[in-house]
Coordinates of C-alpha atoms in Angstrom, one line a residue:
M1 CA 65.4 -14.8 26.6
P2 CA 63.1 -12.4 24.7
S3 CA 63.6 -8.5 25.6
R4 CA 60.9 -6.9 27.4
P5 CA 59.2 -5.2 24.7
R6 CA 59.2 -8.5 23.1
R7 CA 57.6 -10.3 25.8
K8 CA 55.0 -7.5 25.9
L9 CA 54.2 -8.2 22.4
I10 CA 53.8 -11.7 22.8
A11 CA 51.3 -11.2 25.9
A12 CA 49.3 -8.7 23.8
G13 CA 49.1 -11.3 21.1
I14 CA 47.8 -14.3 23.4
A15 CA 45.3 -12.0 25.0
L16 CA 44.1 -10.7 21.4
V17 CA 43.5 -14.6 20.5
I18 CA 41.5 -15.4 23.7
V19 CA 39.5 -12.3 22.9
L20 CA 38.9 -13.2 19.6
V21 CA 38.0 -17.1 20.8
L22 CA 35.7 -15.7 23.0
A23 CA 34.1 -13.4 21.0
Y24 CA 33.5 -16.1 18.3
L25 CA 31.8 -18.5 20.9
W26 CA 29.7 -15.6 22.4
R27 CA 29.0 -13.9 18.9
P28 CA 25.2 -13.5 19.0
L29 CA 25.5 -11.6 22.2
G30 CA 24.4 -7.6 21.5
I31 CA 27.9 -6.6 23.0
V32 CA 30.0 -8.6 20.3
R33 CA 27.4 -8.5 17.5
G34 CA 25.9 -4.9 17.7
P35 CA 29.0 -2.9 16.7
F36 CA 30.0 -5.5 14.1
M37 CA 26.7 -5.3 12.4
L38 CA 26.6 -1.3 12.7
L39 CA 29.8 -1.4 10.6
Y40 CA 28.5 -4.3 8.4
K41 CA 25.2 -2.6 7.5
Y42 CA 26.9 0.7 6.8
P43 CA 30.3 -0.1 5.2
A44 CA 31.1 3.4 4.3
M45 CA 31.9 4.1 8.1
V46 CA 34.9 1.6 7.5
T47 CA 35.5 1.8 3.8
G48 CA 35.5 5.8 3.5
P49 CA 37.8 6.5 6.5
L50 CA 40.4 3.8 5.6
L51 CA 40.6 5.5 2.0
A52 CA 40.9 8.8 3.7
A53 CA 43.4 7.6 5.9
V54 CA 45.5 6.2 3.3
I55 CA 45.0 9.3 0.5
F56 CA 46.0 12.0 3.2
G57 CA 48.8 10.0 4.9
G58 CA 50.3 9.2 1.9
L59 CA 50.1 12.9 0.4
H60 CA 51.6 14.0 3.8
Y61 CA 54.4 11.3 3.7
A62 CA 55.2 12.1 0.1
I63 CA 55.0 16.0 0.6
G64 CA 57.7 15.5 3.5
A65 CA 59.9 13.1 1.7
T66 CA 60.0 15.5 -1.3
S67 CA 60.6 18.3 1.2
R68 CA 63.5 16.2 2.9
R69 CA 65.2 15.6 -0.3
V70 CA 65.0 19.2 -1.5
K71 CA 66.6 20.5 1.6
S72 CA 69.3 17.6 1.4
A73 CA 70.0 18.5 -2.5
R74 CA 70.7 22.3 -1.3
G75 CA 72.9 20.9 1.5
C76 CA 70.4 22.4 4.4
T77 CA 71.5 21.0 7.9
K78 CA 68.8 20.3 10.3
S79 CA 68.8 22.7 13.2
T80 CA 69.3 21.2 16.5
R81 CA 68.6 22.4 20.1
A82 CA 69.3 21.1 23.5
P83 CA 66.7 18.0 24.3
T84 CA 64.6 18.8 27.3
R85 CA 63.7 16.7 30.0
W86 CA 60.5 15.6 28.7
S87 CA 61.6 14.7 25.4
S88 CA 64.5 12.9 26.8
F89 CA 61.8 10.7 28.7
R90 CA 59.9 10.0 25.5
R91 CA 63.1 9.0 23.9
H92 CA 64.4 6.8 26.4
S93 CA 61.5 5.6 28.6
D94 CA 60.0 2.0 28.5
W95 CA 56.5 3.3 27.2
N96 CA 58.1 4.3 24.2
P97 CA 60.4 1.6 23.0
Y98 CA 60.6 2.5 19.4
N99 CA 62.1 5.7 19.6
W100 CA 58.8 7.5 18.4
T101 CA 59.3 11.2 18.3
P102 CA 57.3 14.1 16.7
S103 CA 60.2 14.3 14.3
H104 CA 60.0 10.6 13.4
P105 CA 58.8 11.0 9.2
L106 CA 55.7 8.7 10.1
A107 CA 54.7 11.2 12.9
G108 CA 52.9 13.6 10.9
P109 CA 51.6 11.3 8.1
A110 CA 50.1 9.4 10.7
L111 CA 48.4 12.1 12.5
S112 CA 47.1 13.4 9.2
A113 CA 45.9 9.9 8.3
A114 CA 44.0 9.9 11.9
F115 CA 42.3 13.2 11.4
A116 CA 41.2 12.5 7.9
G117 CA 39.8 9.0 9.0
A118 CA 37.9 10.4 11.8
L119 CA 36.3 13.5 10.1
V120 CA 35.2 11.1 7.1
C121 CA 34.0 8.6 9.5
L122 CA 31.5 11.4 11.1
V123 CA 30.5 12.4 7.7
F124 CA 29.3 9.0 6.4
A125 CA 27.7 8.3 10.0
I126 CA 25.5 11.3 9.2
F127 CA 24.9 10.2 5.8
S128 CA 24.8 6.6 5.7
S129 CA 21.1 6.0 6.4
A130 CA 20.3 8.2 3.7
L131 CA 22.7 6.2 1.4
T132 CA 20.7 2.9 2.3
Q133 CA 17.5 4.3 1.7
R134 CA 18.6 5.7 -1.6
A135 CA 19.7 2.1 -2.5
I136 CA 16.4 0.9 -1.4
A137 CA 14.3 3.2 -3.5
Q138 CA 16.7 2.6 -6.6
N139 CA 16.3 -1.1 -6.3
T140 CA 12.7 -1.2 -5.8
A141 CA 10.2 -1.4 -8.9
Y142 CA 7.2 0.7 -8.3
G143 CA 4.4 -0.6 -10.4
K144 CA 1.0 1.0 -10.8
L145 CA -1.9 0.4 -8.2
D146 CA -5.5 0.6 -9.1
V147 CA -7.5 1.1 -5.9
A148 CA -10.6 -0.3 -7.6
T149 CA -8.8 -4.0 -7.2
L150 CA -8.8 -3.5 -3.3
Q151 CA -12.4 -4.2 -3.0
G152 CA -13.6 -6.9 -0.4
G153 CA -11.7 -9.4 1.5
E154 CA -11.2 -10.1 5.2
V155 CA -11.4 -7.3 7.4
R156 CA -9.3 -6.7 10.5
I157 CA -11.6 -5.1 13.3
K158 CA -9.9 -5.6 16.4
P159 CA -7.2 -3.1 16.9
Y160 CA -4.0 -4.0 18.5
E161 CA -4.4 -2.2 21.8
V162 CA -7.7 -4.2 22.3
A163 CA -6.3 -7.4 21.2
L164 CA -3.5 -6.9 23.4
N165 CA -5.3 -6.2 26.4
Q166 CA -7.9 -9.2 25.8
L167 CA -5.0 -11.6 25.5
Q168 CA -3.3 -10.4 28.8
N169 CA -6.5 -10.4 30.5
S170 CA -7.1 -14.0 29.3
L171 CA -3.9 -15.3 30.3
S172 CA -4.5 -16.4 33.9
S173 CA -1.4 -18.1 34.7
P174 CA 1.1 -16.0 37.3
T175 CA 4.1 -17.5 35.4
E176 CA 3.3 -16.5 31.6
R177 CA 3.2 -13.4 30.0
V178 CA 2.2 -12.3 26.3
S179 CA 5.0 -11.4 23.8
N180 CA 5.6 -10.8 20.2
M181 CA 1.8 -10.2 19.4
H182 CA 1.6 -10.0 15.6
V183 CA -1.6 -10.2 13.0
V184 CA -1.5 -13.3 10.9
N185 CA -3.8 -15.2 8.5
V186 CA -4.7 -18.5 9.5
D187 CA -7.1 -20.8 7.4
N188 CA -8.3 -17.4 5.7
R189 CA -9.2 -15.7 8.6
L190 CA -6.9 -13.0 10.4
S191 CA -5.7 -13.3 13.9
W192 CA -3.8 -11.9 16.5
T193 CA -1.1 -14.5 17.8
A194 CA 1.5 -14.2 20.5
A195 CA 3.9 -16.3 22.5
R196 CA 3.5 -17.4 26.0
D197 CA 6.9 -16.7 27.5
P198 CA 8.1 -17.1 30.8
A199 CA 7.1 -14.2 33.2
G200 CA 9.6 -12.5 35.6
F201 CA 13.4 -12.0 35.3
F202 CA 14.9 -15.5 36.9
R203 CA 11.9 -17.5 35.0
T204 CA 13.4 -16.4 31.8
F205 CA 16.7 -18.1 32.4
T206 CA 15.2 -21.3 33.8
K207 CA 11.9 -21.6 32.2
Q208 CA 10.5 -22.4 28.6
T209 CA 7.9 -20.7 26.2
A210 CA 5.0 -22.7 27.1
G211 CA 3.1 -22.3 23.8
I212 CA 1.1 -19.8 22.1
I213 CA -2.3 -17.9 22.4
T214 CA -4.5 -16.6 19.9
S215 CA -7.3 -13.9 19.4
D216 CA -10.0 -14.0 16.4
A217 CA -9.0 -10.7 14.9
E218 CA -12.3 -10.3 12.5
T219 CA -14.6 -9.8 15.6
S220 CA -15.0 -7.5 18.4
S221 CA -15.5 -10.1 21.0
P222 CA -12.3 -11.5 22.5
G223 CA -12.3 -14.8 20.7
V224 CA -9.0 -15.9 22.8
K225 CA -7.8 -19.6 22.6
V226 CA -5.1 -20.1 25.3
H227 CA -5.2 -23.7 25.4
G228 CA -5.9 -26.6 23.2
P229 CA -4.5 -28.5 20.0
G230 CA -1.8 -26.6 18.2
R231 CA -1.2 -24.2 20.9
D232 CA 0.4 -25.9 24.0
A233 CA 4.0 -27.1 23.5
D234 CA 7.5 -26.2 25.2
F235 CA 9.7 -24.8 23.3
K236 CA 13.5 -25.5 23.3
Y237 CA 14.1 -22.0 22.0
G238 CA 11.6 -19.3 22.8
P239 CA 11.4 -15.4 21.6
G240 CA 11.3 -14.6 25.8
M241 CA 14.0 -16.7 27.0
Q242 CA 17.4 -15.5 27.9
V243 CA 21.1 -16.5 26.4
S244 CA 21.6 -19.2 24.6
D245 CA 17.7 -20.4 24.8
N246 CA 16.7 -17.1 22.9
I247 CA 15.5 -17.9 19.4
R248 CA 17.8 -15.0 18.5
W249 CA 20.8 -17.0 19.9
G250 CA 20.4 -19.9 17.6
L251 CA 19.3 -17.9 14.5
Y252 CA 22.7 -15.8 14.5
K253 CA 24.9 -18.5 14.9
K254 CA 23.4 -20.0 11.7
C255 CA 23.6 -16.6 10.0
F256 CA 25.6 -14.2 11.8
T257 CA 25.2 -11.2 9.3
C258 CA 21.3 -11.6 9.2
D259 CA 19.1 -9.5 10.9
V260 CA 15.9 -11.3 12.8
A261 CA 12.4 -9.5 11.9
E262 CA 9.4 -10.2 13.7
M263 CA 8.8 -13.8 15.5
V264 CA 5.2 -15.0 14.4
S265 CA 3.2 -17.7 16.5
I266 CA 1.1 -20.0 14.3
A267 CA -1.0 -22.9 15.6
T268 CA -0.9 -25.8 13.3
P269 CA -2.3 -29.3 13.3
R270 CA 0.7 -30.9 14.2
G271 CA 1.5 -28.4 16.9
P272 CA 2.4 -24.6 17.5
V273 CA 5.3 -23.3 15.3
I274 CA 7.2 -19.9 15.4
M275 CA 7.7 -18.5 12.0
V276 CA 10.6 -15.9 11.8
P277 CA 11.6 -14.1 8.5
Y278 CA 14.9 -12.8 8.3
I279 CA 16.9 -10.1 6.3
K280 CA 20.1 -10.2 4.5
Y281 CA 22.1 -7.4 3.2
K282 CA 23.5 -6.8 -0.3
G283 CA 25.6 -4.2 -1.8
G284 CA 29.2 -3.0 -2.5
P285 CA 31.9 -1.5 -0.2
F286 CA 30.3 1.8 0.6
V287 CA 26.4 0.9 0.6
K288 CA 24.7 -2.1 1.6
R289 CA 20.6 -2.4 1.5
P290 CA 18.3 -4.7 3.4
T291 CA 16.7 -7.5 1.5
F292 CA 14.3 -10.6 2.1
G293 CA 16.8 -13.5 3.0
G294 CA 14.1 -16.4 3.9
V295 CA 12.3 -17.9 6.8
Y296 CA 13.3 -19.7 10.1
L297 CA 10.6 -22.1 11.1
V298 CA 11.1 -22.8 15.0
D299 CA 9.5 -26.1 16.1
P300 CA 9.1 -26.8 19.9
D301 CA 11.6 -29.4 19.9
G302 CA 14.5 -27.1 19.0
R303 CA 14.6 -28.1 15.1
I304 CA 15.0 -24.7 13.1
D305 CA 14.4 -25.1 9.3
D306 CA 15.6 -22.4 7.2
L307 CA 13.6 -21.5 4.0
S308 CA 15.0 -19.8 1.3
P309 CA 12.6 -17.3 -0.4
E310 CA 11.8 -20.1 -3.2
R311 CA 11.1 -22.4 -0.6
A312 CA 9.3 -20.4 1.7
R313 CA 6.8 -19.5 -1.1
A314 CA 6.3 -23.2 -1.5
N315 CA 5.2 -23.9 1.7
P316 CA 1.4 -23.2 2.2
M317 CA 1.6 -22.3 5.8
V318 CA 4.1 -19.5 5.0
R319 CA 2.4 -18.3 1.9
N320 CA -0.8 -18.2 3.5
S321 CA 0.2 -16.7 6.6
G322 CA 0.7 -13.2 5.1
R323 CA 3.8 -13.0 7.1
M324 CA 6.5 -14.2 4.8
F325 CA 7.8 -10.6 3.7
P326 CA 8.8 -8.8 6.6
E327 CA 6.9 -6.1 8.2
G328 CA 9.8 -3.9 9.3
L329 CA 11.3 -4.1 5.6
A330 CA 7.8 -3.3 4.1
R331 CA 7.8 0.0 6.2
R332 CA 11.4 0.6 5.7
T333 CA 10.9 0.2 1.8
A334 CA 7.9 2.7 2.1
G335 CA 9.8 5.3 4.0
S336 CA 12.6 5.3 1.5
Y337 CA 10.4 6.1 -1.2
K338 CA 11.3 9.9 -0.7
Y339 CA 14.8 9.1 -1.9
I340 CA 13.5 7.8 -5.2
L341 CA 15.0 11.0 -7.0
G342 CA 18.2 10.9 -5.0
I343 CA 19.4 12.4 -1.6
T344 CA 19.7 16.2 -3.1
N345 CA 16.1 15.9 -4.3
R346 CA 15.0 14.9 -0.6
M347 CA 17.1 17.9 0.9
F348 CA 16.5 20.8 -1.4
T349 CA 13.7 20.4 -4.3
R350 CA 11.8 17.6 -2.4
K351 CA 9.7 16.4 -5.4
E352 CA 7.8 12.8 -4.8
A353 CA 8.8 13.7 -1.3
Y354 CA 6.4 11.3 0.2
E355 CA 6.4 10.2 4.1
I356 CA 4.8 7.6 6.2
A357 CA 1.9 9.1 8.0
N358 CA 2.0 8.3 11.5
S359 CA -0.8 8.3 13.7
D360 CA -0.8 8.5 17.6
T361 CA -1.6 4.8 18.2
E362 CA 0.6 2.0 19.4
N363 CA 0.3 -0.1 16.1
S364 CA 2.1 1.7 13.4
Q365 CA 1.7 1.4 9.8
P366 CA 1.8 -0.6 7.4
Y367 CA -1.2 -2.8 7.9
L368 CA -1.7 -6.6 6.9
Q369 CA -5.0 -7.0 4.9
K370 CA -6.0 -9.6 2.6
F371 CA -8.3 -8.5 -0.3
A372 CA -10.7 -10.6 -2.6
N373 CA -9.0 -9.8 -5.8
L374 CA -5.5 -10.4 -4.9
P375 CA -3.8 -13.7 -4.7
H376 CA -1.9 -12.9 -1.2
A377 CA -1.9 -10.7 1.7
A378 CA -0.4 -7.4 1.3
W379 CA 1.1 -4.4 3.4
V380 CA -0.8 -1.4 2.7
T381 CA 0.8 2.3 3.8
T382 CA -0.9 5.4 3.8
M383 CA 1.8 8.3 2.9
T384 CA 1.6 12.1 3.1
P385 CA 3.4 14.9 1.0
R386 CA 6.3 16.0 3.3
G387 CA 5.2 18.4 5.8
R388 CA 1.4 18.0 5.2
A389 CA 0.3 15.0 7.6
G390 CA -3.4 16.0 6.8
S391 CA -3.6 14.9 3.4
T392 CA -3.2 11.4 1.6
G393 CA -0.8 11.9 -1.5
M394 CA 0.0 8.2 -2.0
V395 CA -1.0 4.5 -1.1
M396 CA 1.8 1.8 -1.1
L397 CA 1.0 -1.9 -1.2
M398 CA 3.5 -4.5 -0.9
D399 CA 2.6 -8.2 -1.4
A400 CA 3.5 -10.1 1.6
V401 CA 4.9 -13.0 -0.4
T402 CA 6.7 -11.8 -3.3
G403 CA 7.4 -8.2 -2.1
E404 CA 6.2 -6.6 -5.3
T405 CA 5.4 -3.0 -4.8
R406 CA 2.6 -1.0 -6.5
I407 CA 1.7 2.7 -5.6
W408 CA -1.5 4.9 -6.1
K409 CA -1.3 8.7 -6.3
A410 CA -3.9 10.7 -5.4
P411 CA -5.4 12.7 -8.7
Q412 CA -4.3 16.3 -8.6
N413 CA -8.0 17.4 -9.0
A414 CA -9.3 15.5 -5.7
S415 CA -8.3 16.1 -2.1
Y416 CA -7.9 13.1 0.4
I417 CA -7.5 13.4 4.0
S418 CA -4.9 11.2 5.4
N419 CA -5.2 8.6 8.5
V420 CA -4.1 11.3 10.9
K421 CA -7.0 13.8 9.8
A422 CA -9.5 10.9 10.0
L423 CA -8.6 10.5 13.6
D424 CA -9.5 14.2 14.1
I425 CA -12.9 14.0 12.0
V426 CA -14.1 11.0 14.3
R427 CA -13.3 12.9 17.4
G428 CA -15.3 15.8 16.2
E429 CA -18.5 14.0 15.3
R430 CA -21.4 13.6 18.0
L431 CA -21.4 9.7 18.2
G432 CA -22.6 9.3 21.7
V433 CA -19.3 9.0 23.4
N434 CA -17.2 11.5 25.2
F435 CA -13.7 11.8 23.8
A436 CA -12.6 14.2 26.5
G437 CA -10.8 11.2 28.7
A438 CA -13.3 8.5 28.6
F439 CA -12.9 7.3 25.0
R440 CA -10.3 7.4 22.1
A441 CA -10.2 7.1 18.4
I442 CA -7.5 4.8 17.3
E443 CA -5.9 2.9 14.5
P444 CA -7.2 4.0 11.3
R445 CA -6.9 1.5 8.5
Q446 CA -7.3 1.8 4.9
V447 CA -10.2 0.1 3.7
F448 CA -12.0 0.1 0.2
P449 CA -15.4 -0.2 -0.3
G450 CA -16.7 0.7 -3.6
G451 CA -13.0 0.9 -4.7
R452 CA -12.6 4.1 -2.9
L453 CA -10.3 4.9 -0.1
H454 CA -11.5 5.2 3.6
F455 CA -10.3 4.9 7.0
L456 CA -11.7 2.4 9.3
V457 CA -11.6 3.9 13.1
S458 CA -11.9 2.1 16.2
V459 CA -13.4 4.1 19.2
V460 CA -12.1 2.5 22.3
P461 CA -12.5 3.2 26.0
Q462 CA -9.7 4.9 27.5
Q463 CA -8.1 1.5 29.0
A464 CA -9.0 -0.1 25.4
N465 CA -9.8 -3.1 27.1
R466 CA -13.0 -3.7 24.3
S467 CA -14.0 -1.8 21.1
T468 CA -17.2 0.2 21.5
L469 CA -17.7 1.8 17.7
N470 CA -16.4 1.1 14.4
V471 CA -16.4 4.3 12.3
I472 CA -16.0 4.4 8.5
V473 CA -14.6 7.9 7.3
D474 CA -14.7 8.6 3.5
A475 CA -11.2 10.2 2.8
E476 CA -12.1 12.2 -0.3
K477 CA -15.6 13.3 1.2
Q478 CA -13.7 14.0 4.3
T479 CA -16.8 13.1 6.5
V480 CA -17.9 9.8 8.7
V481 CA -20.1 7.8 6.3
K482 CA -20.9 4.8 8.4
V483 CA -21.2 3.7 12.4
F484 CA -21.4 0.4 13.5
P485 CA -21.3 -0.6 17.3
A486 CA -18.8 -3.2 18.4
T487 CA -21.4 -6.1 18.6
P488 CA -21.5 -9.5 16.8
Q489 CA -24.1 -8.4 14.6
G490 CA -22.4 -4.7 14.1
D491 CA -19.3 -6.7 13.0
R492 CA -21.1 -8.8 10.5
D493 CA -22.7 -5.9 9.0
L494 CA -19.2 -3.8 9.1
I495 CA -18.0 -6.9 6.9
A496 CA -20.8 -6.8 4.8
Y497 CA -20.5 -3.0 4.0
L498 CA -16.7 -3.1 3.5
N499 CA -17.4 -6.2 1.0
D500 CA -20.3 -3.7 -0.9
K501 CA -23.2 -6.0 0.4
P502 CA -26.3 -4.8 2.1
V503 CA -26.5 -4.7 6.1
S504 CA -28.8 -7.1 7.6
G505 CA -30.9 -4.3 9.4
E506 CA -31.6 -6.8 12.5
Y507 CA -30.8 -4.2 15.1
D508 CA -31.8 -0.7 15.4
F509 CA -28.7 1.9 16.3
T510 CA -29.4 5.1 18.0
G511 CA -32.8 5.5 16.5
G512 CA -31.6 4.4 12.9
Q513 CA -30.7 1.9 10.5
P514 CA -27.5 -0.2 10.9
G515 CA -24.5 1.7 10.1
D516 CA -26.4 5.1 10.0
L517 CA -25.0 8.0 11.7
P518 CA -26.7 8.8 15.1
E519 CA -29.1 11.6 15.1
Q520 CA -27.6 14.7 16.3
E521 CA -29.8 16.8 18.5
E522 CA -30.1 20.6 18.2
D523 CA -28.2 22.7 20.9
A524 CA -30.6 24.5 23.6
D525 CA -31.0 28.1 23.0
A526 CA -28.3 30.2 23.9
G527 CA -30.1 32.3 26.4
Q528 CA -31.5 29.2 28.4
S529 CA -29.4 28.3 31.5
S530 CA -28.6 24.8 32.4
D531 CA -27.6 22.8 35.8
D532 CA -24.8 20.5 35.0
D533 CA -25.0 19.0 38.4
A534 CA -29.0 18.1 38.1
P535 CA -29.3 14.4 37.7
T536 CA -30.3 13.2 34.3
P537 CA -33.7 11.7 34.3
P538 CA -33.9 8.1 32.6
S539 CA -35.1 8.1 29.2
D540 CA -38.3 6.6 28.4
D541 CA -37.2 4.6 25.2
A542 CA -33.8 3.3 26.7
P543 CA -33.3 -0.3 25.9
T544 CA -34.0 -2.4 29.2
G545 CA -32.3 -5.7 28.1
N546 CA -29.1 -7.6 29.3
D547 CA -27.7 -8.3 25.8
E548 CA -24.7 -6.7 24.2
V549 CA -26.5 -4.4 22.0
S550 CA -28.7 -3.0 24.9
T551 CA -25.9 -2.4 27.0
I552 CA -24.0 -0.4 24.5
Q553 CA -27.1 1.9 23.4
R554 CA -27.7 2.5 27.1
L555 CA -23.9 3.5 27.5
L556 CA -24.0 5.7 24.2
E557 CA -27.4 7.3 25.4
R558 CA -25.9 8.1 28.9
N559 CA -22.8 9.8 27.4
R560 CA -25.0 11.7 24.8
R561 CA -26.8 13.2 27.6
Q562 CA -23.9 14.0 29.8
Q563 CA -22.7 16.0 26.5
D564 CA -26.0 17.7 25.7

């Protein structure tokens, strides 16, 4: 019969086997995959401590062995003392069956190895992210970008917040909710698409994703389509379903060490499809970097097609969608540019230290745009010099199919404001709206009318249920140059202006021509008093129609009178 310590080892071995089997069967769970992927993506946190433990533990053992041999050669005897009650307990009790004592030859080396490993692990935990970004910057070829080639193309008029509210307001079913909303190019037109996932905690375990919902992104009108061909289908695996019915579960079982990027819903003639680009990691034992791994196509019947980058480029739907190259990877590539000259340069000298300009809106950069002179859609990111969020230092463009990266740097003899500053300029203009709680300026997108950098800013009500104005800010002149109302005619004129075409002139906006700035009235004399509580008389020339243009003009006139 095995001894008691041996029985404990056998029981521990059986328990370990059971745990490993369960961990393999449930490997897509975050509690299993999360810690593993942390160490897999940042291998220096494993390799570094192991090397440090071996080196310092080995040195300690070698020094101790040498010291013992020297003492033995000199005839030195080890001093002894009466054992204490505690040392006797440690030596003979069941919890210490192998007689491990501080005087054991491996006790000191083990302690040194543990301390060195923990210290090195802490150091690499701090610098692993910087090492990864440095690897991304080193392995990215940055070509030169001419902004004159970015003229024309499709224009995304509708901002993220407005699209999300319009989709949610159009979904009348109490059992469904909008999830995973992204902008995608379908039939050469930008659209906001989202999945119709089950609503409610218990329904996510028992019900299926019911299809997709879309909204036209090239118009201010809702343009929402909930049902119809290419939109209705019960998915076997959905983004909002739980446990083994979730898309991530099946995808992580196919590639455990891959990271799922965005889940994009696309309406096709044969039914809705969820396109999922994924990320693989390449590198050595110390540093790994994220790379584009391929695309999964998830059909409603549960079939999952794994497309390599080459097969994905050959698929017309995937190639034309603009969502092949992951948005998150494009942002991470842009954010890693500040490490192009190394980590020490990033920390101290800070040459080429450009950072992503984050505006205070829900939809952060990069923005998907489709230009007339480029073969594919592209991710565009505005970047600012470190510590100066008010100026544009660089614009980065990444091909949404090939991942080719090009940059345009602002000339040294010119000054360009950033997207963040463009919001401040719009708020400072007298546009007939009240930015003190009633309206907001959001989502400054890069546009290039005339081959020059501008920003398209949306002015929306506080609740962002629709757009009110679309404002063009010239980045070099640092001023508002055009304003368009969020009406069908205003949208057409905005698209024409951004494509360097004349506006139609079919409507009169605030007393000017289409796209002109509202007329700014002179302030009243400082010595005259005014009664803010007095009722504002109606304007004689206020429009009286019920169409969208007249309604917006009346609202703008009312806001202007309140500000005056």
